Amino acid sequence: MIMEVAGVIFDVKRFAVHDGPGIRTTVFFKGCPLRCRWCHNPESQRLRPEPMAGAGRRYCGFVGAEGDPNVVGRSVTVEAVMREVEKDVVFYDESGGGVTFSGGEPLQQPHFLRALLEACRERAIHTVVDTSGFAPWPHLAAIVELVDLFLFDLKLMDEVAHREYTGVSNQLIQENLRRLLDRGARVVLRVPLIPGITDTEANLAQLTPFIAGLPGVEAVHLLPYNPIGEDKYERLRKTNPLGRLQTQPDDALAAISARFSSLPTDVKIGG
Ligand code: SF4
């Protein structure tokens, strides 16, 4: 029974408008195989629930309601998630929205993700999977027919820099992206613009020809640096690996966006 499959999540955000088309409910999975130094959801990285000061204040809704207010993450069934998701079906229908599975890395819990996608498909709810792309191909292949849209991150093109700043190689990510496009998946690429790391001349100069060589990318979203995660490290008793960074000013974002203007696809700043 798919409704009894359980997994670990750390938040459910209703009325989200930056995680895919229309009005959406975003379900945040816990667990990620990457360790991006700029991660703005550091509470997502470990698969298990963990101590986080004031987690219950931030993570309200049904996720934190029954749990310890200083623990982030809890185990839930597909049935419990779908109960929350189905509250807003009328808004999805009116806005062209639906559900987004994000994280962390949702493919870190492949059976839970697939069961949720099946439950959404049975109810004709539009689905988005927001992924780093770092997962065994069979896990992606198992869900591709159930996903209406992938939001797929591209971070650093240089292999050595990718390893240094995320902890993993970018080869599997790039292979998976090509395979998804070959299978006809709808894909929006998302590029997190991290000051001095991913928004550099060297990285942008490699990103644009790489994207130009991919068939069928639906759009490219350039995501300005978001400092929202900086205070979370302290609450998790972790050290923020990068310290405080500044969001790019508008003129710098416009210059970065212009670098992508030759691509035969929509490019926008923001998600
Ligand atoms: S892939 Fe996303 S959730 Fe995982 S470490 Fe990187 S920024 Fe954080």
PDB file of C-alpha atoms and ligand atoms in Angstrom:
ATOM      1  CA  MET A   1       0.000   0.000   0.000  1.00  0.00           C
ATOM      2  CA  ILE A   2       1.617   3.216  -1.130  1.00  0.00           C
ATOM      3  CA  MET A   3      -0.250   5.297   1.472  1.00  0.00           C
ATOM      4  CA  GLU A   4       1.623   3.522   4.276  1.00  0.00           C
ATOM      5  CA  VAL A   5       5.104   4.153   2.893  1.00  0.00           C
ATOM      6  CA  ALA A   6       6.982   6.467   5.275  1.00  0.00           C
ATOM      7  CA  GLY A   7       9.841   8.905   4.927  1.00  0.00           C
ATOM      8  CA  VAL A   8      11.490  11.804   6.759  1.00  0.00           C
ATOM      9  CA  ILE A   9      10.641  15.406   5.945  1.00  0.00           C
ATOM     10  CA  PHE A  10      11.487  18.665   7.676  1.00  0.00           C
ATOM     11  CA  ASP A  11       8.852  21.080   6.430  1.00  0.00           C
ATOM     12  CA  VAL A  12       5.733  21.508   4.352  1.00  0.00           C
ATOM     13  CA  LYS A  13       5.183  24.959   2.897  1.00  0.00           C
ATOM     14  CA  ARG A  14       1.720  25.820   1.611  1.00  0.00           C
ATOM     15  CA  PHE A  15       1.062  28.593  -0.928  1.00  0.00           C
ATOM     16  CA  ALA A  16       4.602  28.477  -2.325  1.00  0.00           C
ATOM     17  CA  VAL A  17       5.042  30.525  -5.509  1.00  0.00           C
ATOM     18  CA  HIS A  18       8.744  30.069  -6.317  1.00  0.00           C
ATOM     19  CA  ASP A  19       8.955  26.288  -6.571  1.00  0.00           C
ATOM     20  CA  GLY A  20       7.328  25.729  -9.956  1.00  0.00           C
ATOM     21  CA  PRO A  21       4.233  27.013 -11.764  1.00  0.00           C
ATOM     22  CA  GLY A  22       1.176  28.358  -9.960  1.00  0.00           C
ATOM     23  CA  ILE A  23       0.374  28.033  -6.283  1.00  0.00           C
ATOM     24  CA  ARG A  24       2.048  24.984  -4.789  1.00  0.00           C
ATOM     25  CA  THR A  25       2.619  22.985  -1.647  1.00  0.00           C
ATOM     26  CA  THR A  26       6.314  22.244  -1.213  1.00  0.00           C
ATOM     27  CA  VAL A  27       7.320  19.143   0.730  1.00  0.00           C
ATOM     28  CA  PHE A  28      10.898  19.315   1.995  1.00  0.00           C
ATOM     29  CA  PHE A  29      12.632  15.935   2.262  1.00  0.00           C
ATOM     30  CA  LYS A  30      15.372  15.408   4.798  1.00  0.00           C
ATOM     31  CA  GLY A  31      18.684  13.951   3.607  1.00  0.00           C
ATOM     32  CA  CYS A  32      21.127  15.085   0.942  1.00  0.00           C
ATOM     33  CA  PRO A  33      24.311  13.442  -0.393  1.00  0.00           C
ATOM     34  CA  LEU A  34      25.866  16.839  -1.136  1.00  0.00           C
ATOM     35  CA  ARG A  35      27.449  19.279   1.294  1.00  0.00           C
ATOM     36  CA  CYS A  36      27.290  22.553  -0.614  1.00  0.00           C
ATOM     37  CA  ARG A  37      29.194  25.144   1.372  1.00  0.00           C
ATOM     38  CA  TRP A  38      26.494  27.717   0.665  1.00  0.00           C
ATOM     39  CA  CYS A  39      23.561  25.437   1.577  1.00  0.00           C
ATOM     40  CA  HIS A  40      20.664  27.542   2.843  1.00  0.00           C
ATOM     41  CA  ASN A  41      18.863  24.466   4.183  1.00  0.00           C
ATOM     42  CA  PRO A  42      21.605  22.889   6.328  1.00  0.00           C
ATOM     43  CA  GLU A  43      18.886  21.246   8.443  1.00  0.00           C
ATOM     44  CA  SER A  44      18.058  19.172   5.363  1.00  0.00           C
ATOM     45  CA  GLN A  45      21.415  17.477   4.981  1.00  0.00           C
ATOM     46  CA  ARG A  46      21.188  14.670   7.547  1.00  0.00           C
ATOM     47  CA  LEU A  47      18.572  12.040   6.865  1.00  0.00           C
ATOM     48  CA  ARG A  48      17.508  11.659  10.478  1.00  0.00           C
ATOM     49  CA  PRO A  49      15.724  14.200  12.686  1.00  0.00           C
ATOM     50  CA  GLU A  50      18.265  16.259  14.633  1.00  0.00           C
ATOM     51  CA  PRO A  51      18.458  18.973  17.304  1.00  0.00           C
ATOM     52  CA  MET A  52      17.836  22.503  16.047  1.00  0.00           C
ATOM     53  CA  ALA A  53      17.074  25.380  18.389  1.00  0.00           C
ATOM     54  CA  GLY A  54      13.629  26.813  17.774  1.00  0.00           C
ATOM     55  CA  ALA A  55      12.828  24.378  14.961  1.00  0.00           C
ATOM     56  CA  GLY A  56       9.191  24.142  16.009  1.00  0.00           C
ATOM     57  CA  ARG A  57       8.736  27.888  15.777  1.00  0.00           C
ATOM     58  CA  ARG A  58       9.922  27.977  12.194  1.00  0.00           C
ATOM     59  CA  TYR A  59       8.604  24.640  11.055  1.00  0.00           C
ATOM     60  CA  CYS A  60       4.991  24.848  12.013  1.00  0.00           C
ATOM     61  CA  GLY A  61       2.080  23.139  10.298  1.00  0.00           C
ATOM     62  CA  PHE A  62       1.642  19.467  10.957  1.00  0.00           C
ATOM     63  CA  VAL A  63       5.383  18.768  10.770  1.00  0.00           C
ATOM     64  CA  GLY A  64       6.290  20.311  14.088  1.00  0.00           C
ATOM     65  CA  ALA A  65       2.925  20.172  15.796  1.00  0.00           C
ATOM     66  CA  GLU A  66       3.443  16.912  17.652  1.00  0.00           C
ATOM     67  CA  GLY A  67       7.202  16.867  17.849  1.00  0.00           C
ATOM     68  CA  ASP A  68       9.891  18.348  20.062  1.00  0.00           C
ATOM     69  CA  PRO A  69      10.097  22.075  19.215  1.00  0.00           C
ATOM     70  CA  ASN A  70      13.885  21.831  19.239  1.00  0.00           C
ATOM     71  CA  VAL A  71      14.136  18.918  16.798  1.00  0.00           C
ATOM     72  CA  VAL A  72      13.935  19.337  13.049  1.00  0.00           C
ATOM     73  CA  GLY A  73      12.513  16.557  10.876  1.00  0.00           C
ATOM     74  CA  ARG A  74      10.037  13.813  11.514  1.00  0.00           C
ATOM     75  CA  SER A  75       8.898  10.569   9.990  1.00  0.00           C
ATOM     76  CA  VAL A  76       5.583  10.744   8.144  1.00  0.00           C
ATOM     77  CA  THR A  77       3.530   8.485   5.896  1.00  0.00           C
ATOM     78  CA  VAL A  78       2.423   9.233   2.362  1.00  0.00           C
ATOM     79  CA  GLU A  79      -1.119   9.349   3.710  1.00  0.00           C
ATOM     80  CA  ALA A  80      -0.219  12.141   6.178  1.00  0.00           C
ATOM     81  CA  VAL A  81       1.536  14.177   3.502  1.00  0.00           C
ATOM     82  CA  MET A  82      -1.323  13.770   1.052  1.00  0.00           C
ATOM     83  CA  ARG A  83      -3.809  14.897   3.690  1.00  0.00           C
ATOM     84  CA  GLU A  84      -1.902  18.177   3.897  1.00  0.00           C
ATOM     85  CA  VAL A  85      -1.437  18.427   0.142  1.00  0.00           C
ATOM     86  CA  GLU A  86      -5.108  17.879  -0.645  1.00  0.00           C
ATOM     87  CA  LYS A  87      -6.179  20.874   1.447  1.00  0.00           C
ATOM     88  CA  ASP A  88      -5.227  23.211  -1.391  1.00  0.00           C
ATOM     89  CA  VAL A  89      -6.371  21.354  -4.499  1.00  0.00           C
ATOM     90  CA  VAL A  90      -8.738  24.180  -5.373  1.00  0.00           C
ATOM     91  CA  PHE A  91      -5.795  26.616  -5.480  1.00  0.00           C
ATOM     92  CA  TYR A  92      -3.727  24.257  -7.625  1.00  0.00           C
ATOM     93  CA  ASP A  93      -6.580  23.923 -10.087  1.00  0.00           C
ATOM     94  CA  GLU A  94      -7.183  27.667 -10.310  1.00  0.00           C
ATOM     95  CA  SER A  95      -3.515  28.636 -10.650  1.00  0.00           C
ATOM     96  CA  GLY A  96      -2.015  25.755 -12.629  1.00  0.00           C
ATOM     97  CA  GLY A  97      -0.077  24.757  -9.526  1.00  0.00           C
ATOM     98  CA  GLY A  98       0.439  21.524  -7.612  1.00  0.00           C
ATOM     99  CA  VAL A  99       3.029  19.883  -5.396  1.00  0.00           C
ATOM    100  CA  THR A 100       6.807  20.285  -5.348  1.00  0.00           C
ATOM    101  CA  PHE A 101       9.097  17.737  -3.740  1.00  0.00           C
ATOM    102  CA  SER A 102      12.259  19.475  -2.604  1.00  0.00           C
ATOM    103  CA  GLY A 103      14.824  19.117   0.132  1.00  0.00           C
ATOM    104  CA  GLY A 104      17.471  18.190   0.834  1.00  0.00           C
ATOM    105  CA  GLU A 105      17.502  15.793  -2.054  1.00  0.00           C
ATOM    106  CA  PRO A 106      14.169  14.004  -2.583  1.00  0.00           C
ATOM    107  CA  LEU A 107      15.868  11.200  -4.517  1.00  0.00           C
ATOM    108  CA  GLN A 108      17.723  10.282  -1.325  1.00  0.00           C
ATOM    109  CA  GLN A 109      14.440   8.575  -0.305  1.00  0.00           C
ATOM    110  CA  PRO A 110      13.474   7.012  -3.662  1.00  0.00           C
ATOM    111  CA  HIS A 111      10.658   4.714  -2.471  1.00  0.00           C
ATOM    112  CA  PHE A 112       8.956   7.443  -0.451  1.00  0.00           C
ATOM    113  CA  LEU A 113       9.272   9.869  -3.370  1.00  0.00           C
ATOM    114  CA  ARG A 114       7.858   7.383  -5.865  1.00  0.00           C
ATOM    115  CA  ALA A 115       4.936   6.548  -3.575  1.00  0.00           C
ATOM    116  CA  LEU A 116       4.104  10.259  -3.178  1.00  0.00           C
ATOM    117  CA  LEU A 117       4.306  10.775  -6.926  1.00  0.00           C
ATOM    118  CA  GLU A 118       1.973   7.839  -7.510  1.00  0.00           C
ATOM    119  CA  ALA A 119      -0.493   9.237  -4.980  1.00  0.00           C
ATOM    120  CA  CYS A 120      -0.404  12.611  -6.754  1.00  0.00           C
ATOM    121  CA  ARG A 121      -0.865  11.018 -10.167  1.00  0.00           C
ATOM    122  CA  GLU A 122      -3.901   9.086  -8.905  1.00  0.00           C
ATOM    123  CA  ARG A 123      -5.398  12.426  -7.817  1.00  0.00           C
ATOM    124  CA  ALA A 124      -4.337  14.292 -11.008  1.00  0.00           C
ATOM    125  CA  ILE A 125      -2.145  16.694  -8.983  1.00  0.00           C
ATOM    126  CA  HIS A 126       0.690  18.350 -10.946  1.00  0.00           C
ATOM    127  CA  THR A 127       4.151  17.381  -9.623  1.00  0.00           C
ATOM    128  CA  VAL A 128       7.568  19.022  -9.613  1.00  0.00           C
ATOM    129  CA  VAL A 129      10.775  17.409  -8.336  1.00  0.00           C
ATOM    130  CA  ASP A 130      13.492  19.850  -7.299  1.00  0.00           C
ATOM    131  CA  THR A 131      16.771  17.918  -7.489  1.00  0.00           C
ATOM    132  CA  SER A 132      20.535  18.249  -7.367  1.00  0.00           C
ATOM    133  CA  GLY A 133      20.606  15.478  -9.974  1.00  0.00           C
ATOM    134  CA  PHE A 134      23.017  13.474  -7.835  1.00  0.00           C
ATOM    135  CA  ALA A 135      21.317  10.081  -7.587  1.00  0.00           C
ATOM    136  CA  PRO A 136      21.737   6.641  -9.152  1.00  0.00           C
ATOM    137  CA  TRP A 137      20.128   6.708 -12.602  1.00  0.00           C
ATOM    138  CA  PRO A 138      17.699   3.836 -11.756  1.00  0.00           C
ATOM    139  CA  HIS A 139      16.172   6.056  -9.049  1.00  0.00           C
ATOM    140  CA  LEU A 140      15.489   8.780 -11.608  1.00  0.00           C
ATOM    141  CA  ALA A 141      14.343   6.321 -14.263  1.00  0.00           C
ATOM    142  CA  ALA A 142      11.800   4.934 -11.781  1.00  0.00           C
ATOM    143  CA  ILE A 143      10.048   8.295 -11.414  1.00  0.00           C
ATOM    144  CA  VAL A 144      10.509  10.045 -14.740  1.00  0.00           C
ATOM    145  CA  GLU A 145       7.059   9.090 -16.071  1.00  0.00           C
ATOM    146  CA  LEU A 146       5.399  10.352 -12.884  1.00  0.00           C
ATOM    147  CA  VAL A 147       7.031  13.801 -12.781  1.00  0.00           C
ATOM    148  CA  ASP A 148       5.457  16.706 -14.658  1.00  0.00           C
ATOM    149  CA  LEU A 149       8.488  18.986 -14.323  1.00  0.00           C
ATOM    150  CA  PHE A 150      12.028  18.735 -12.967  1.00  0.00           C
ATOM    151  CA  LEU A 151      13.786  21.726 -11.401  1.00  0.00           C
ATOM    152  CA  PHE A 152      17.381  20.609 -11.932  1.00  0.00           C
ATOM    153  CA  ASP A 153      20.326  22.406 -10.305  1.00  0.00           C
ATOM    154  CA  LEU A 154      23.514  23.195 -12.202  1.00  0.00           C
ATOM    155  CA  LYS A 155      26.177  24.566  -9.896  1.00  0.00           C
ATOM    156  CA  LEU A 156      29.796  24.386 -10.982  1.00  0.00           C
ATOM    157  CA  MET A 157      31.089  23.169 -14.332  1.00  0.00           C
ATOM    158  CA  ASP A 158      34.665  22.593 -13.209  1.00  0.00           C
ATOM    159  CA  GLU A 159      34.967  19.083 -11.788  1.00  0.00           C
ATOM    160  CA  VAL A 160      37.607  19.946  -9.193  1.00  0.00           C
ATOM    161  CA  ALA A 161      35.717  23.029  -7.991  1.00  0.00           C
ATOM    162  CA  HIS A 162      32.476  21.025  -7.859  1.00  0.00           C
ATOM    163  CA  ARG A 163      34.104  18.452  -5.612  1.00  0.00           C
ATOM    164  CA  GLU A 164      35.627  21.148  -3.450  1.00  0.00           C
ATOM    165  CA  TYR A 165      32.431  23.143  -2.908  1.00  0.00           C
ATOM    166  CA  THR A 166      29.754  20.417  -2.920  1.00  0.00           C
ATOM    167  CA  GLY A 167      31.673  17.325  -1.838  1.00  0.00           C
ATOM    168  CA  VAL A 168      30.758  15.301  -4.942  1.00  0.00           C
ATOM    169  CA  SER A 169      31.653  15.007  -8.633  1.00  0.00           C
ATOM    170  CA  ASN A 170      29.490  16.721 -11.252  1.00  0.00           C
ATOM    171  CA  GLN A 171      29.835  13.855 -13.760  1.00  0.00           C
ATOM    172  CA  LEU A 172      26.838  11.826 -12.570  1.00  0.00           C
ATOM    173  CA  ILE A 173      24.744  15.004 -12.402  1.00  0.00           C
ATOM    174  CA  GLN A 174      25.532  15.926 -16.005  1.00  0.00           C
ATOM    175  CA  GLU A 175      24.946  12.349 -17.201  1.00  0.00           C
ATOM    176  CA  ASN A 176      21.584  12.204 -15.448  1.00  0.00           C
ATOM    177  CA  LEU A 177      20.554  15.534 -16.940  1.00  0.00           C
ATOM    178  CA  ARG A 178      21.286  14.326 -20.462  1.00  0.00           C
ATOM    179  CA  ARG A 179      19.455  11.067 -19.829  1.00  0.00           C
ATOM    180  CA  LEU A 180      16.384  12.869 -18.486  1.00  0.00           C
ATOM    181  CA  LEU A 181      16.265  15.112 -21.555  1.00  0.00           C
ATOM    182  CA  ASP A 182      16.720  12.073 -23.817  1.00  0.00           C
ATOM    183  CA  ARG A 183      13.711  10.503 -22.115  1.00  0.00           C
ATOM    184  CA  GLY A 184      11.640  13.596 -22.949  1.00  0.00           C
ATOM    185  CA  ALA A 185      11.393  14.923 -19.379  1.00  0.00           C
ATOM    186  CA  ARG A 186      10.419  18.564 -18.936  1.00  0.00           C
ATOM    187  CA  VAL A 187      13.395  20.268 -17.292  1.00  0.00           C
ATOM    188  CA  VAL A 188      13.988  23.768 -15.940  1.00  0.00           C
ATOM    189  CA  LEU A 189      17.622  24.361 -15.018  1.00  0.00           C
ATOM    190  CA  ARG A 190      18.352  26.338 -11.857  1.00  0.00           C
ATOM    191  CA  VAL A 191      21.717  27.972 -11.302  1.00  0.00           C
ATOM    192  CA  PRO A 192      22.344  29.141  -7.711  1.00  0.00           C
ATOM    193  CA  LEU A 193      24.472  32.283  -7.985  1.00  0.00           C
ATOM    194  CA  ILE A 194      26.928  32.093  -5.110  1.00  0.00           C
ATOM    195  CA  PRO A 195      29.172  35.173  -4.881  1.00  0.00           C
ATOM    196  CA  GLY A 196      32.715  34.403  -5.967  1.00  0.00           C
ATOM    197  CA  ILE A 197      31.972  30.677  -6.461  1.00  0.00           C
ATOM    198  CA  THR A 198      29.308  29.953  -9.077  1.00  0.00           C
ATOM    199  CA  ASP A 199      28.824  33.490 -10.408  1.00  0.00           C
ATOM    200  CA  THR A 200      32.424  33.821 -11.558  1.00  0.00           C
ATOM    201  CA  GLU A 201      33.528  34.619 -15.076  1.00  0.00           C
ATOM    202  CA  ALA A 202      35.135  31.179 -15.359  1.00  0.00           C
ATOM    203  CA  ASN A 203      32.007  29.265 -14.324  1.00  0.00           C
ATOM    204  CA  LEU A 204      29.596  31.327 -16.415  1.00  0.00           C
ATOM    205  CA  ALA A 205      31.877  30.937 -19.440  1.00  0.00           C
ATOM    206  CA  GLN A 206      31.513  27.149 -19.165  1.00  0.00           C
ATOM    207  CA  LEU A 207      27.859  27.061 -18.196  1.00  0.00           C
ATOM    208  CA  THR A 208      26.412  28.823 -21.205  1.00  0.00           C
ATOM    209  CA  PRO A 209      27.908  26.569 -23.933  1.00  0.00           C
ATOM    210  CA  PHE A 210      27.069  23.498 -21.846  1.00  0.00           C
ATOM    211  CA  ILE A 211      23.410  24.536 -21.618  1.00  0.00           C
ATOM    212  CA  ALA A 212      23.360  25.525 -25.296  1.00  0.00           C
ATOM    213  CA  GLY A 213      24.392  21.970 -26.159  1.00  0.00           C
ATOM    214  CA  LEU A 214      21.470  20.405 -24.271  1.00  0.00           C
ATOM    215  CA  PRO A 215      18.344  19.626 -26.281  1.00  0.00           C
ATOM    216  CA  GLY A 216      14.940  20.677 -24.996  1.00  0.00           C
ATOM    217  CA  VAL A 217      15.710  22.609 -21.813  1.00  0.00           C
ATOM    218  CA  GLU A 218      12.509  24.468 -20.993  1.00  0.00           C
ATOM    219  CA  ALA A 219      14.006  27.456 -19.151  1.00  0.00           C
ATOM    220  CA  VAL A 220      16.966  28.617 -17.093  1.00  0.00           C
ATOM    221  CA  HIS A 221      16.406  30.243 -13.712  1.00  0.00           C
ATOM    222  CA  LEU A 222      19.278  32.214 -12.202  1.00  0.00           C
ATOM    223  CA  LEU A 223      18.884  32.242  -8.428  1.00  0.00           C
ATOM    224  CA  PRO A 224      20.478  35.215  -6.602  1.00  0.00           C
ATOM    225  CA  TYR A 225      22.303  34.337  -3.394  1.00  0.00           C
ATOM    226  CA  ASN A 226      19.820  33.895  -0.568  1.00  0.00           C
ATOM    227  CA  PRO A 227      21.218  34.539   2.953  1.00  0.00           C
ATOM    228  CA  ILE A 228      18.202  32.895   4.609  1.00  0.00           C
ATOM    229  CA  GLY A 229      20.238  29.923   5.827  1.00  0.00           C
ATOM    230  CA  GLU A 230      23.002  31.822   7.564  1.00  0.00           C
ATOM    231  CA  ASP A 231      21.411  31.855  11.022  1.00  0.00           C
ATOM    232  CA  LYS A 232      20.394  28.192  10.788  1.00  0.00           C
ATOM    233  CA  TYR A 233      23.980  26.986  11.191  1.00  0.00           C
ATOM    234  CA  GLU A 234      24.161  28.493  14.648  1.00  0.00           C
ATOM    235  CA  ARG A 235      20.836  26.934  15.610  1.00  0.00           C
ATOM    236  CA  LEU A 236      22.161  23.547  14.454  1.00  0.00           C
ATOM    237  CA  ARG A 237      25.443  24.157  16.332  1.00  0.00           C
ATOM    238  CA  LYS A 238      27.334  23.990  13.047  1.00  0.00           C
ATOM    239  CA  THR A 239      29.884  26.343  11.563  1.00  0.00           C
ATOM    240  CA  ASN A 240      28.725  28.265   8.510  1.00  0.00           C
ATOM    241  CA  PRO A 241      31.428  27.243   5.999  1.00  0.00           C
ATOM    242  CA  LEU A 242      31.309  30.487   4.014  1.00  0.00           C
ATOM    243  CA  GLY A 243      30.428  33.059   6.644  1.00  0.00           C
ATOM    244  CA  ARG A 244      28.210  35.947   5.607  1.00  0.00           C
ATOM    245  CA  LEU A 245      27.868  36.786   1.917  1.00  0.00           C
ATOM    246  CA  GLN A 246      26.026  39.578   0.143  1.00  0.00           C
ATOM    247  CA  THR A 247      23.235  39.043  -2.379  1.00  0.00           C
ATOM    248  CA  GLN A 248      24.275  40.280  -5.820  1.00  0.00           C
ATOM    249  CA  PRO A 249      23.082  43.827  -6.621  1.00  0.00           C
ATOM    250  CA  ASP A 250      20.598  44.285  -9.474  1.00  0.00           C
ATOM    251  CA  ASP A 251      23.167  45.547 -11.990  1.00  0.00           C
ATOM    252  CA  ALA A 252      25.396  42.513 -11.375  1.00  0.00           C
ATOM    253  CA  LEU A 253      22.412  40.197 -11.819  1.00  0.00           C
ATOM    254  CA  ALA A 254      21.479  41.926 -15.064  1.00  0.00           C
ATOM    255  CA  ALA A 255      25.046  41.483 -16.342  1.00  0.00           C
ATOM    256  CA  ILE A 256      24.992  37.791 -15.427  1.00  0.00           C
ATOM    257  CA  SER A 257      21.625  37.323 -17.081  1.00  0.00           C
ATOM    258  CA  ALA A 258      22.919  38.979 -20.265  1.00  0.00           C
ATOM    259  CA  ARG A 259      25.548  36.244 -20.470  1.00  0.00           C
ATOM    260  CA  PHE A 260      22.725  33.754 -21.048  1.00  0.00           C
ATOM    261  CA  SER A 261      20.790  35.823 -23.593  1.00  0.00           C
ATOM    262  CA  SER A 262      22.099  33.884 -26.587  1.00  0.00           C
ATOM    263  CA  LEU A 263      20.509  30.657 -25.332  1.00  0.00           C
ATOM    264  CA  PRO A 264      17.459  29.472 -27.276  1.00  0.00           C
ATOM    265  CA  THR A 265      15.421  29.182 -24.093  1.00  0.00           C
ATOM    266  CA  ASP A 266      13.746  31.442 -21.540  1.00  0.00           C
ATOM    267  CA  VAL A 267      16.149  32.851 -18.955  1.00  0.00           C
ATOM    268  CA  LYS A 268      14.988  34.653 -15.856  1.00  0.00           C
ATOM    269  CA  ILE A 269      16.374  35.852 -12.548  1.00  0.00           C
ATOM    270  CA  GLY A 270      14.658  34.108  -9.653  1.00  0.00           C
ATOM    271  CA  GLY A 271      12.685  30.890  -9.320  1.00  0.00           C
TER     272      GLY A 271
HETATM  273  S1  SF4 B   1      22.104  20.072  -2.881  1.00  0.00           S
HETATM  274 FE1  SF4 B   1      20.797  21.632  -1.917  1.00  0.00          FE
HETATM  275  S2  SF4 B   1      20.168  20.734   0.042  1.00  0.00           S
HETATM  276 FE2  SF4 B   1      21.913  19.527  -0.703  1.00  0.00          FE
HETATM  277  S3  SF4 B   1      23.692  20.461   0.307  1.00  0.00           S
HETATM  278 FE3  SF4 B   1      23.464  21.406  -1.713  1.00  0.00          FE
HETATM  279  S4  SF4 B   1      22.241  23.256  -1.353  1.00  0.00           S
HETATM  280 FE4  SF4 B   1      22.009  21.922   0.458  1.00  0.00          FE
END
